[in-house]
Amino acid sequence: MERIRVLIAGSGPAGYTAAIYAARANLSPVIYSGMELGGQLTTTTVVENFPGFPEGVDGTVLVDNMRRQAERLGTEIRTGTITSCDLSSRPFKLTVDGSVEVEADTLIIATGASAKYLGIPGEQEFRGSGVSACATCDGFFYRKQDVAVVGGGDTACEEAVYLAGMCNKVYMIIRRDQMRASKAMQEKVASRPNIEILWNSLPKEVVGDIKGVNGIKIEDKFSGESRVVPVTGVFLAVGHHPNSEVFAPWVNTDKEGYIQTLPDSPATNIPGVFAAGDVADVHYKQAITAAASGCRAAIEADRFLQGQ
Ligand code: NDP
């Protein structure tokens, strides 16, 4: 069976940065990219807060540059998802795409997080025909139409601003009387006259017919009154859940599934297994913090291997 010194699961900023450091330490890292090559950065537009890009940088370009840098330095990047693992002893045993088995001396889990859904009627039924969790992927199909964005975080604001550039009208459905988003993002929303914010509004149902979505039913949090907002697209931006399911039988996680690492360290409860990026980040969830934690994980993996 193939034995890998540093196996990295995930291909976002955490995974690629871990690979860059591991490759430069001559550890011949192998990345299994996961389902979404490049991770969440590929679903954003301009990234303005990653240092080194005074004019901002396209998220897909940024993460693709990281991939090229990791590859140039000697990382092998493979298409595939870790579908099960046995971390009870070293070398760790991992199964890729349900069939290929590999062994690894160290494992860096950088599998990120995925968009959450609401669990309301109509949501799954119209997924792909009116319900989306990625405006940059699907917004194009709703040009000159009216759409809704559910959520009041930075992602929701980013999606609303992006959609406002191509859609006729964008409703933001926010369950409280304030947004969680940063001031900068809120200001961008406020500068778009075709964004209307519906405060204290609880999403209850995505409604539609054979042709697709034609509205979203919302309920006023205080009066309980409900109404249907007429839209053809519903974009969900209600947060993310960590992609830790495969590893959760072995590594400690919190109740939300975030992998718990030792204080001030990327090490998990299993020696030789490290976690980096959004899968282990309850608080920050930024590209730059993911990259930094990938660096720490690779340095610790190197130290661990040297100590063996
Ligand atoms: P957040 O968790 O920050 O926001 C989720 C939003 O969805 C909140 O407004 C929340 O409401 C709302 N929500 C959650 N569940 C429901 C529900 N069942 N019904 C209605 N509304 C709901 O997630 P984001 O994806 O926006 O952001 C994640 C992280 O990524 C953050 O740290 C953010 O700063 C960062 N980010 C940064 C960007 C940037 O800097 N350019 C861009 C995008 C993300 P409530 O507030 O009431 O809980």
PDB file of C-alpha atoms and ligand atoms in Angstrom, residues 49 118 150-156 158 175-176 180 203 237-240 284-286, ligand 1:
ATOM      1  CA  ASN A  49      -8.612  41.655   2.807  1.00  0.00           C
ATOM      2  CA  LEU A 118     -32.442  26.093   6.394  1.00  0.00           C
ATOM      3  CA  VAL A 150     -31.384  34.882   3.321  1.00  0.00           C
ATOM      4  CA  GLY A 151     -28.923  35.859   6.069  1.00  0.00           C
ATOM      5  CA  GLY A 152     -27.278  38.960   7.466  1.00  0.00           C
ATOM      6  CA  GLY A 153     -23.615  37.987   7.670  1.00  0.00           C
ATOM      7  CA  ASP A 154     -20.688  39.002   5.466  1.00  0.00           C
ATOM      8  CA  THR A 155     -21.489  36.255   2.985  1.00  0.00           C
ATOM      9  CA  ALA A 156     -25.097  37.411   2.638  1.00  0.00           C
ATOM     10  CA  GLU A 158     -21.380  39.959  -0.461  1.00  0.00           C
ATOM     11  CA  ARG A 175     -34.196  37.368  11.103  1.00  0.00           C
ATOM     12  CA  ARG A 176     -33.177  40.076  13.580  1.00  0.00           C
ATOM     13  CA  ARG A 180     -24.032  40.252  11.856  1.00  0.00           C
ATOM     14  CA  PRO A 203     -37.971  32.332   6.210  1.00  0.00           C
ATOM     15  CA  ALA A 237     -26.168  32.608   3.155  1.00  0.00           C
ATOM     16  CA  VAL A 238     -26.882  31.371   6.671  1.00  0.00           C
ATOM     17  CA  GLY A 239     -23.446  30.183   7.656  1.00  0.00           C
ATOM     18  CA  HIS A 240     -21.438  27.034   7.235  1.00  0.00           C
ATOM     19  CA  TYR A 284     -12.304  33.825  12.429  1.00  0.00           C
ATOM     20  CA  LYS A 285     -12.945  31.811   9.224  1.00  0.00           C
ATOM     21  CA  GLN A 286     -10.864  34.080   7.033  1.00  0.00           C
TER      22      GLN A 286
HETATM   23  P1  NDP B   1     -22.311  34.077   9.636  1.00  0.00           P
HETATM   24  O1  NDP B   1     -22.454  32.955  10.602  1.00  0.00           O
HETATM   25  O2  NDP B   1     -21.428  35.221   9.958  1.00  0.00           O
HETATM   26  O3  NDP B   1     -23.767  34.688   9.317  1.00  0.00           O
HETATM   27  C1  NDP B   1     -24.884  33.856   9.117  1.00  0.00           C
HETATM   28  C2  NDP B   1     -26.106  34.719   8.948  1.00  0.00           C
HETATM   29  O4  NDP B   1     -27.217  33.857   8.677  1.00  0.00           O
HETATM   30  C3  NDP B   1     -26.460  35.524  10.200  1.00  0.00           C
HETATM   31  O5  NDP B   1     -27.019  36.762   9.808  1.00  0.00           O
HETATM   32  C4  NDP B   1     -27.507  34.635  10.860  1.00  0.00           C
HETATM   33  O6  NDP B   1     -28.406  35.361  11.669  1.00  0.00           O
HETATM   34  C5  NDP B   1     -28.239  34.102   9.644  1.00  0.00           C
HETATM   35  N1  NDP B   1     -28.932  32.841   9.915  1.00  0.00           N
HETATM   36  C6  NDP B   1     -28.412  31.693  10.439  1.00  0.00           C
HETATM   37  N2  NDP B   1     -29.355  30.737  10.529  1.00  0.00           N
HETATM   38  C7  NDP B   1     -30.497  31.286  10.063  1.00  0.00           C
HETATM   39  C8  NDP B   1     -31.823  30.817   9.905  1.00  0.00           C
HETATM   40  N3  NDP B   1     -32.159  29.565  10.246  1.00  0.00           N
HETATM   41  N4  NDP B   1     -32.742  31.653   9.391  1.00  0.00           N
HETATM   42  C9  NDP B   1     -32.414  32.912   9.044  1.00  0.00           C
HETATM   43  N5  NDP B   1     -31.181  33.441   9.165  1.00  0.00           N
HETATM   44  C10 NDP B   1     -30.235  32.630   9.671  1.00  0.00           C
HETATM   45  O7  NDP B   1     -21.877  33.354   8.258  1.00  0.00           O
HETATM   46  P2  NDP B   1     -21.168  33.963   6.960  1.00  0.00           P
HETATM   47  O8  NDP B   1     -21.117  32.826   5.996  1.00  0.00           O
HETATM   48  O9  NDP B   1     -21.802  35.205   6.523  1.00  0.00           O
HETATM   49  O10 NDP B   1     -19.699  34.300   7.427  1.00  0.00           O
HETATM   50  C11 NDP B   1     -18.837  33.287   7.984  1.00  0.00           C
HETATM   51  C12 NDP B   1     -17.480  33.907   8.276  1.00  0.00           C
HETATM   52  O11 NDP B   1     -16.825  34.252   7.058  1.00  0.00           O
HETATM   53  C13 NDP B   1     -17.576  35.180   9.109  1.00  0.00           C
HETATM   54  O12 NDP B   1     -16.511  35.205  10.020  1.00  0.00           O
HETATM   55  C14 NDP B   1     -17.411  36.276   8.081  1.00  0.00           C
HETATM   56  O13 NDP B   1     -16.859  37.451   8.631  1.00  0.00           O
HETATM   57  C15 NDP B   1     -16.476  35.619   7.079  1.00  0.00           C
HETATM   58  N6  NDP B   1     -16.620  36.215   5.747  1.00  0.00           N
HETATM   59  C16 NDP B   1     -15.843  37.273   5.431  1.00  0.00           C
HETATM   60  C17 NDP B   1     -15.952  37.882   4.215  1.00  0.00           C
HETATM   61  C18 NDP B   1     -15.086  39.053   3.935  1.00  0.00           C
HETATM   62  O14 NDP B   1     -14.365  39.484   4.816  1.00  0.00           O
HETATM   63  N7  NDP B   1     -15.108  39.606   2.744  1.00  0.00           N
HETATM   64  C19 NDP B   1     -16.878  37.407   3.187  1.00  0.00           C
HETATM   65  C20 NDP B   1     -17.668  36.296   3.615  1.00  0.00           C
HETATM   66  C21 NDP B   1     -17.537  35.738   4.860  1.00  0.00           C
HETATM   67  P3  NDP B   1     -28.023  35.803  13.182  1.00  0.00           P
HETATM   68  O15 NDP B   1     -27.038  36.934  13.038  1.00  0.00           O
HETATM   69  O16 NDP B   1     -29.315  36.186  13.756  1.00  0.00           O
HETATM   70  O17 NDP B   1     -27.401  34.589  13.839  1.00  0.00           O
END
